[in-house]
XYZ file of C-alpha atoms in Angstrom:
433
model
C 156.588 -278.615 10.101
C 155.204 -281.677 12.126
C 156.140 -280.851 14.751
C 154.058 -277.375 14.952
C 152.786 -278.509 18.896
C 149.602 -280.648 18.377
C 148.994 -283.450 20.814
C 149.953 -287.072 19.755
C 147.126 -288.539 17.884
C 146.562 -292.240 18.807
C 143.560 -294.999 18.385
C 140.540 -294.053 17.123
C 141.004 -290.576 16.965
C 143.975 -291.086 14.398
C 141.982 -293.608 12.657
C 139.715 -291.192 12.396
C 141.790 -288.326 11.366
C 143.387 -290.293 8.372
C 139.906 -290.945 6.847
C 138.974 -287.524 6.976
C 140.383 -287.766 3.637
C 137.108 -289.542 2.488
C 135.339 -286.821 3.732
C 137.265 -284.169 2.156
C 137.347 -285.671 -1.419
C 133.820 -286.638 -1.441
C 132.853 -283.209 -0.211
C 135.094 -281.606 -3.029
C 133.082 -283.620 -5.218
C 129.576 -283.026 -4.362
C 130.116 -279.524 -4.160
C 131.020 -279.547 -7.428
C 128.313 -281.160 -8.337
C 125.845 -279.567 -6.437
C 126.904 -276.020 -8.101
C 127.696 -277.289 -11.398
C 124.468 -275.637 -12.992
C 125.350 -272.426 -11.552
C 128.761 -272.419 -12.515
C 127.365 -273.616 -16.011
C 125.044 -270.220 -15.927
C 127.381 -268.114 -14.307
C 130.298 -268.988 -16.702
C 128.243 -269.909 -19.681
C 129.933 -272.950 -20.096
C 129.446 -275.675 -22.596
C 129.182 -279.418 -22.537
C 132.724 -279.713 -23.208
C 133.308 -277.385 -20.576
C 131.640 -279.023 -18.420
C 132.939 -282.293 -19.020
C 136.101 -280.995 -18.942
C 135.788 -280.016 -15.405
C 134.497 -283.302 -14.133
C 137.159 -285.001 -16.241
C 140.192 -283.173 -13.917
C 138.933 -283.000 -10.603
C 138.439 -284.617 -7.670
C 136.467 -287.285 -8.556
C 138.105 -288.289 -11.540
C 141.984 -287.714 -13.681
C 143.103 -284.794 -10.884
C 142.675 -288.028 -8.109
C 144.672 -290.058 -10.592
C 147.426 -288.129 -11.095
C 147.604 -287.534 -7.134
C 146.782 -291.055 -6.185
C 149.931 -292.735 -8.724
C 152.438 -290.319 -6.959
C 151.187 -290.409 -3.526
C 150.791 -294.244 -3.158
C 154.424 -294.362 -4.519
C 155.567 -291.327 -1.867
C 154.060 -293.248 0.786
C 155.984 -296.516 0.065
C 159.147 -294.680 0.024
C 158.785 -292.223 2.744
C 155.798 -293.394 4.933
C 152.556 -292.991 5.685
C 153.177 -289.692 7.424
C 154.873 -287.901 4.954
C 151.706 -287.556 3.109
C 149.830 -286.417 5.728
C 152.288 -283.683 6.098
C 152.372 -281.886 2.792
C 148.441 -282.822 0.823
C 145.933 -280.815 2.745
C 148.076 -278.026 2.012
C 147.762 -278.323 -1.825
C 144.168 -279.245 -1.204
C 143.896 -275.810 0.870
C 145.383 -273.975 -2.235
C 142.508 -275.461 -4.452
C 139.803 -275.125 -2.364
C 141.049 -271.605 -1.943
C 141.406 -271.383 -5.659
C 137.561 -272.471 -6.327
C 135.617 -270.328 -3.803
C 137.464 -267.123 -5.423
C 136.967 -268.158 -8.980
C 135.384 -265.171 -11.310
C 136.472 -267.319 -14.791
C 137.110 -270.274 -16.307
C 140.464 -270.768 -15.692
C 140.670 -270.245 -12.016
C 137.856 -272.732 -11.560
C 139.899 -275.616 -13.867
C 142.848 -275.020 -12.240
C 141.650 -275.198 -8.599
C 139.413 -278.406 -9.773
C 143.256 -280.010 -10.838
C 144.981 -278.989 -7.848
C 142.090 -279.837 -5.430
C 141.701 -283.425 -7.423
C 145.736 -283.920 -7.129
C 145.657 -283.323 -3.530
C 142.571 -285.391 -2.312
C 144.318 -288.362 -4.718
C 147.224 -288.110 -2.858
C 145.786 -288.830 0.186
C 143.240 -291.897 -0.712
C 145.872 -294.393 -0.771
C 147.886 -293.124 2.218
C 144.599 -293.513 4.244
C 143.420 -297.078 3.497
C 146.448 -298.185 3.667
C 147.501 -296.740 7.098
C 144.207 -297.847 8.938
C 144.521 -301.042 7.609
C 148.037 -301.242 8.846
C 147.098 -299.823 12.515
C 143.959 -301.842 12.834
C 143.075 -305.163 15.107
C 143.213 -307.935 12.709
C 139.616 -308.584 14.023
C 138.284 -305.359 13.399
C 139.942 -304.202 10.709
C 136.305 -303.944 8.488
C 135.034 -301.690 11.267
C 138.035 -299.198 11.407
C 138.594 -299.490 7.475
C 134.781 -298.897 7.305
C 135.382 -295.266 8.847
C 136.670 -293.873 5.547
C 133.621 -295.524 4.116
C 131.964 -293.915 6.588
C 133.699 -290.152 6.089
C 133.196 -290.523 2.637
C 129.577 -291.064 2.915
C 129.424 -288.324 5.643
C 131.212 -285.893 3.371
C 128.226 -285.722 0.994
C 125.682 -285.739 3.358
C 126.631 -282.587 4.675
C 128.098 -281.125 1.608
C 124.193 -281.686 -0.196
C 122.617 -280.295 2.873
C 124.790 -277.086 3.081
C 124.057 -276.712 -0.414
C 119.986 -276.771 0.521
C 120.644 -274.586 3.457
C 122.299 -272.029 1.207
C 120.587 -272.175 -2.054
C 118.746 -268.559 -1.628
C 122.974 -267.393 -1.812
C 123.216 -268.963 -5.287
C 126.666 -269.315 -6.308
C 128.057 -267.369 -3.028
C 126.102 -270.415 -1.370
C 128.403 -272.823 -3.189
C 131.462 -270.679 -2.427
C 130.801 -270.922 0.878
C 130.757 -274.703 0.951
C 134.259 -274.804 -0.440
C 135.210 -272.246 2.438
C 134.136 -274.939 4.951
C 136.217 -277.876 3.204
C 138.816 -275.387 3.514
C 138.471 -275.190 7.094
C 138.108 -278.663 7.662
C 140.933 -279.952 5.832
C 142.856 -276.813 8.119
C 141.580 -278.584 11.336
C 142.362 -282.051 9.895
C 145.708 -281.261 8.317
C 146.384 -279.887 12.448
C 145.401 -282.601 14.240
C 147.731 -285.205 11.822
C 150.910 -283.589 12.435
C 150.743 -285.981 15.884
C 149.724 -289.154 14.069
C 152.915 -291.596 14.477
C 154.559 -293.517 11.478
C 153.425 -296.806 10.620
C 154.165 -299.260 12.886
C 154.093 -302.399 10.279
C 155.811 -299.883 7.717
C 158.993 -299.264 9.824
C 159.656 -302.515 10.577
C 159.554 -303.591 6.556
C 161.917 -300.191 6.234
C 164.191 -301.382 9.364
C 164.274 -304.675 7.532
C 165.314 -303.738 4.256
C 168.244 -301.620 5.500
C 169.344 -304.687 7.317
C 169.218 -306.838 4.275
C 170.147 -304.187 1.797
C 166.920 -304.821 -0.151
C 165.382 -301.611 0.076
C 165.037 -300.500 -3.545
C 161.595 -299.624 -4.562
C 161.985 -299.676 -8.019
C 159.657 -301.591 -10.338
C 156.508 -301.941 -8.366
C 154.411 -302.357 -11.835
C 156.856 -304.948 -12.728
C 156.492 -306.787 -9.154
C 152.742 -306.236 -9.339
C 152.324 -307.641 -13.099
C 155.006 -310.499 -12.336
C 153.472 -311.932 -9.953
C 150.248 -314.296 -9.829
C 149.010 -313.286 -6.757
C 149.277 -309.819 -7.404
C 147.788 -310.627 -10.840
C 144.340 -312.384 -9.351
C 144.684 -309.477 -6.488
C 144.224 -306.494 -9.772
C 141.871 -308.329 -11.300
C 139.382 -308.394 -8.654
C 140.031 -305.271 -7.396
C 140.388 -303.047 -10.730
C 137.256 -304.944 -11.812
C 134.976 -304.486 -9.031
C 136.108 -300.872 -8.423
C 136.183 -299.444 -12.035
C 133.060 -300.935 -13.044
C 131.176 -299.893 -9.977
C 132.909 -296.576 -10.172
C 132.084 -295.565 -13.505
C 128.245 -295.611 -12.262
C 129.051 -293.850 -8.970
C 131.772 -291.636 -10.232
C 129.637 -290.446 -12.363
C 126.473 -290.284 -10.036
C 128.855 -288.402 -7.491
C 129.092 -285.731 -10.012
C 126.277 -284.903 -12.178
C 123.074 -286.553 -10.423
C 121.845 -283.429 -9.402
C 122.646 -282.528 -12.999
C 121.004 -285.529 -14.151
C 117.832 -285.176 -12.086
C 117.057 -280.983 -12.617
C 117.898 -281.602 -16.396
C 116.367 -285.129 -17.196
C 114.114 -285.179 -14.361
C 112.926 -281.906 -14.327
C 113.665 -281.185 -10.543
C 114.356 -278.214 -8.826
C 117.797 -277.368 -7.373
C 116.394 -277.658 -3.806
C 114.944 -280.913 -4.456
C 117.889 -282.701 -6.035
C 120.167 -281.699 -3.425
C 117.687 -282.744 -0.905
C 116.865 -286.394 -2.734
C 120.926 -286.488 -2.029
C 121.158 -285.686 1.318
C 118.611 -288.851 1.743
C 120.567 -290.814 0.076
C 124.018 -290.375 1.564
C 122.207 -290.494 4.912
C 121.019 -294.327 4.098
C 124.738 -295.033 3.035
C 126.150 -293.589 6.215
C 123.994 -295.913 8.357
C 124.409 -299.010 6.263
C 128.052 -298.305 6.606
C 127.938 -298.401 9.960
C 125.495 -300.605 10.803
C 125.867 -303.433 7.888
C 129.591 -303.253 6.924
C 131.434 -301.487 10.137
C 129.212 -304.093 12.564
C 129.406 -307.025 10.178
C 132.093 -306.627 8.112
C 134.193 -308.816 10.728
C 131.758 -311.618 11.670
C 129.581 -312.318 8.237
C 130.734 -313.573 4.903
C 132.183 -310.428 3.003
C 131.182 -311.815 -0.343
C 127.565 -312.363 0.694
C 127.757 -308.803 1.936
C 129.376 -307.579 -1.138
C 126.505 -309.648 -3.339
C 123.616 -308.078 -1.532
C 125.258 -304.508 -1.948
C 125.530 -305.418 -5.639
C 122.526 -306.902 -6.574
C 120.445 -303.580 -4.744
C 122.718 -301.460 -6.797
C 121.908 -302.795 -9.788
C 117.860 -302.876 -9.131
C 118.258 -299.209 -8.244
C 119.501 -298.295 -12.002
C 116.693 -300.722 -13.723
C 113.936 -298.614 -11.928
C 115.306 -295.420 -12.659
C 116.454 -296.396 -16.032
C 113.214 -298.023 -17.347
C 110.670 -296.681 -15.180
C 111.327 -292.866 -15.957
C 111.728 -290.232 -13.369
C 108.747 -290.064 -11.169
C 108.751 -289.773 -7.557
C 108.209 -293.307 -6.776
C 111.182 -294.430 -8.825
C 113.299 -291.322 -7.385
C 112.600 -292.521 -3.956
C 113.197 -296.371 -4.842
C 116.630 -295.964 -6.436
C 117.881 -293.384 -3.807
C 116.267 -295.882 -0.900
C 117.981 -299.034 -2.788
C 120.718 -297.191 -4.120
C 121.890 -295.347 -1.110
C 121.607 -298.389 1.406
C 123.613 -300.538 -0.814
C 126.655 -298.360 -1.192
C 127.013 -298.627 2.527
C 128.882 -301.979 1.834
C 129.413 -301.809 -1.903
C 132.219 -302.290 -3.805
C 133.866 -299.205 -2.628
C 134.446 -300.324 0.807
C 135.248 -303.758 0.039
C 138.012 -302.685 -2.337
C 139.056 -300.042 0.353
C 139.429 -303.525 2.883
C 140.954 -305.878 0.221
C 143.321 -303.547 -1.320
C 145.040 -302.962 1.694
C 144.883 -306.582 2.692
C 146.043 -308.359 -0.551
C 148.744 -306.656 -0.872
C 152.643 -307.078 0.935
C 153.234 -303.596 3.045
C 156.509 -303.005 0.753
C 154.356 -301.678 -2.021
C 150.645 -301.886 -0.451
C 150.708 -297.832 -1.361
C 152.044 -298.622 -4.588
C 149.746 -300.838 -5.246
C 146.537 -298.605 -4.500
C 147.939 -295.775 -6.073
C 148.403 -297.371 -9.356
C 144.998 -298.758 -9.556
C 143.422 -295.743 -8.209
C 145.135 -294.389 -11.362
C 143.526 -296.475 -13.827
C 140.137 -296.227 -12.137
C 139.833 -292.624 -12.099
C 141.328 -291.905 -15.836
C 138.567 -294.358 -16.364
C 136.015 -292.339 -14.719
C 137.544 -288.856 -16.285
C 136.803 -290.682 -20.081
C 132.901 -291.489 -18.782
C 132.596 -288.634 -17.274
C 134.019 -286.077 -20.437
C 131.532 -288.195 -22.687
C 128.557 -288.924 -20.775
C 127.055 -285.419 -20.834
C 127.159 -285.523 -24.639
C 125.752 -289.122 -24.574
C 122.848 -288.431 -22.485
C 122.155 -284.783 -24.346
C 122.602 -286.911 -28.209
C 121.115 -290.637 -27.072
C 119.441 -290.285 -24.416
C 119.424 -290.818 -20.169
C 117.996 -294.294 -21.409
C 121.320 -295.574 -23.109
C 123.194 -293.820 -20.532
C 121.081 -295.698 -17.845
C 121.705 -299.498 -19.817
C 125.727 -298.801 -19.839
C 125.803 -297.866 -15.956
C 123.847 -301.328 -15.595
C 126.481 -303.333 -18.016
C 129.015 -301.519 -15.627
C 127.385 -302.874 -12.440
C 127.002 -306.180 -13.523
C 130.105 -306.529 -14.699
C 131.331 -305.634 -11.265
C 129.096 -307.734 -9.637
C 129.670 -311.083 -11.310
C 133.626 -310.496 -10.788
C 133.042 -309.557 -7.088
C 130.872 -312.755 -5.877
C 133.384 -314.848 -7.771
C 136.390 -313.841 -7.079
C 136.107 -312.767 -3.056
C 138.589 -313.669 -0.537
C 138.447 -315.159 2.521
C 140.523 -312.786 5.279
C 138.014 -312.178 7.924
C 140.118 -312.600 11.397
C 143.649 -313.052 9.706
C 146.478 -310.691 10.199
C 147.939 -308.752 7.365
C 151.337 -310.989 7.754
C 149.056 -314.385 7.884
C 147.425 -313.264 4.614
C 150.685 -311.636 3.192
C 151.785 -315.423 3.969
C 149.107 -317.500 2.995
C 149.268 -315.908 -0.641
C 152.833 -315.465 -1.855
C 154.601 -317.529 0.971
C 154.558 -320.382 -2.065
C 156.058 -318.169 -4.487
C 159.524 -318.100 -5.553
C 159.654 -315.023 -7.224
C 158.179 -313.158 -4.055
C 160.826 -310.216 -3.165
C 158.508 -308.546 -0.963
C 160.061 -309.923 2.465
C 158.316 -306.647 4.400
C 155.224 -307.983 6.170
């Protein structure tokens, strides 16, 4: 099946076809989210309902589930197998979605779609990391950041452009994911394995250590590994269970608390993802390299959390609409999300860097599927105000552990850092740079 005749993909262009998986699961969940009051309407839903279907999709327990097996897949049988197999599931769910006339159909193509685009998250950090010039890694890591913000972006203004269609409109959206993932899923099939991951595979067979068993043990045993979870579970939860659940109901959030219109909450989205795409590129793709990554990451953090105080306390007018999205959507750019994409692929050794990701993509996103079931009751029985307080305890929680506990890898290799941290270990098994 890989070998279906499409060109060898190479450089950038493979770089950039891995993080089309950014694109794809951020598009799955903003068009979602952007249709999720007509879907409400259309399939008179409840809050649980609704809750329910953030809780298993893309952008929260469905990702999970597919990010646990598919970092562990990719450990064991490379980077490339993944590419091979998830945009066809992800086709299937799409698929599923855009034909939905019930309940069911829609729940089940949110799980399969979620399960897919999980599957895929860890593969593509990991493999750009592991293909990328040790001084430019920020920059080529950045373009998932970058996909990812893109994804949304486009997703919000499709949803604007084809509003008078109503729910057809949003069917239509998940037609062109569909097509995309087609085109990306093509051009992958002539992305080459791993370079850095066949030579720890080569290595093990040599040695006869290749047993991947017990990568929770390894990653709980260790004290490296240990220091390496806690900052990146705690900047990436936290922050995530603000912009997890942003992703997915703030157009919710601003027609029903705010009082928008459809048009204008999609449209309020489309400027904000626009400000993240350029700060990606301009802030962490440009500087991510050269500056201090933890005074980049502080910045990011402290304009995230200013964002949420104005819309929290100030109420929803348009000055404090356009203030968070302006403060909000420049500082995701280089927030936690594309810091943790960097550092989880750097902190880890390449035997279970996958592994690793996958596992605490896991956690993360069951996290996010708990907010997200609960929040929409929260906000309907307390309030947007109490909502608005816990995203901040979230964000500074994520902030304080980021600034503290940043490392230092601008420049180094991913064997100099693999070296620098468990080459003083004795219990370190992980001989695979």
């Amino acid at each position: 099946m890989a070998k279906i005749g499409a060109k060898k993909t190479t450089g950038w262009k493979a770089t950039i076809s891995v993080a089309m998986a950014n694109y794809i699961e951020a598009g799955s969940i903003i068009a979602a989210a952007s249709s999720l009051t007509m879907w409400q309407a259309y399939l008179h839903l409840d809050n649980i309902a609704v809750g329910l279907l953030s809780a298993l999709s893309a952008n929260a327990f469905g990702a999970a589930v597919g990010a646990l097996f598919g970092g562990y897949l990719c450990d064991k049988y490379g980077r490339k197998f993944i590419y091979t197999y998830d945009l066809l599931a992800y086709m299937l769910g799409v698929l599923l979605i855009a034909v939905s006339v019930n309940f069911p159909m829609l729940l089940v193509g949110t799980i399969i779609t979620g399960i897919a685009v999980g599957a895929g998250v860890p593969a593509s950090w990991t493999y750009i990391a592991e293909e990328a010039p040790a001084d430019k890694r920020a920059a080529h890591v950045g373009t998932a950041q970058l996909a990812w913000s893109t994804g949304p972006a486009i997703t919000f203004l499709l949803a604007v452009l084809l509003a008078p269609l109503g729910l057809l409109g949003s069917r239509i959206i998940f037609i062109h994911l569909l097509i995309i993932a087609f085109i990306t899923w093509y051009i992958r099939q002539g992305l080459s394995e791993s370079a850095i991951w066949k030579e720890g595979k080569e290595r093990e067979a040599r040695e006869g250590n290749g047993n991947n068993k017990g990568v929770l043990k390894t990653l709980l045993s260790l004290r490296p590994n240990r220091e390496a979870l806690f900052l990146l579970i705690g900047i990436y939860l936290f922050w995530n269970l603000t912009a997890g659940a942003m992703g997915y109901f703030m157009p919710y959030i601003y027609q029903n608390v705010g009082g928008l219109t459809g048009t204008q909450a999609n449209l309020l989205q489309v400027l904000l993802w626009s400000l993240t795409v350029a700060t990606t590129y301009f802030v962490f793709m440009k500087l991510g390299d050269k500056f201090s990554r933890r005074s980049l990451f502080g910045i990011g953090a402290v304009m995230g959390i200013a964002a949420w105080l104005i819309l929290t306390f100030t109420g929803m007018n348009w000055f404090s609409l356009f203030a968070f999205v302006i403060l909000w959507g420049s500082a995701a750019g280089f927030g936690a999300q594309a810091f943790y994409g960097l550092w989880a692929s750097e902190l880890f050794p390449t035997k279970y860097r996958a592994g690793a990701q996958g596992i605490m993509y896991f956690l993360v996103r069951l996290g996010i599927a708990i907010w997200s079931f609960i929040l929409p009751t929260v906000m309907d029985k307390l309030g947007f105000k109490t909502a608005g307080i816990v995203m901040l305890i979230f964000l500074a929680i994520h902030c304080v552990i980021g600034i503290l506990l940043a490392p230092n890898t601008n420049g180094k290799t991913l064997k100099q850092i693999e070296e620098e941290r468990f080459g003083k270990s004795k219990e370190f098994k992980g001989k695979a740079v």
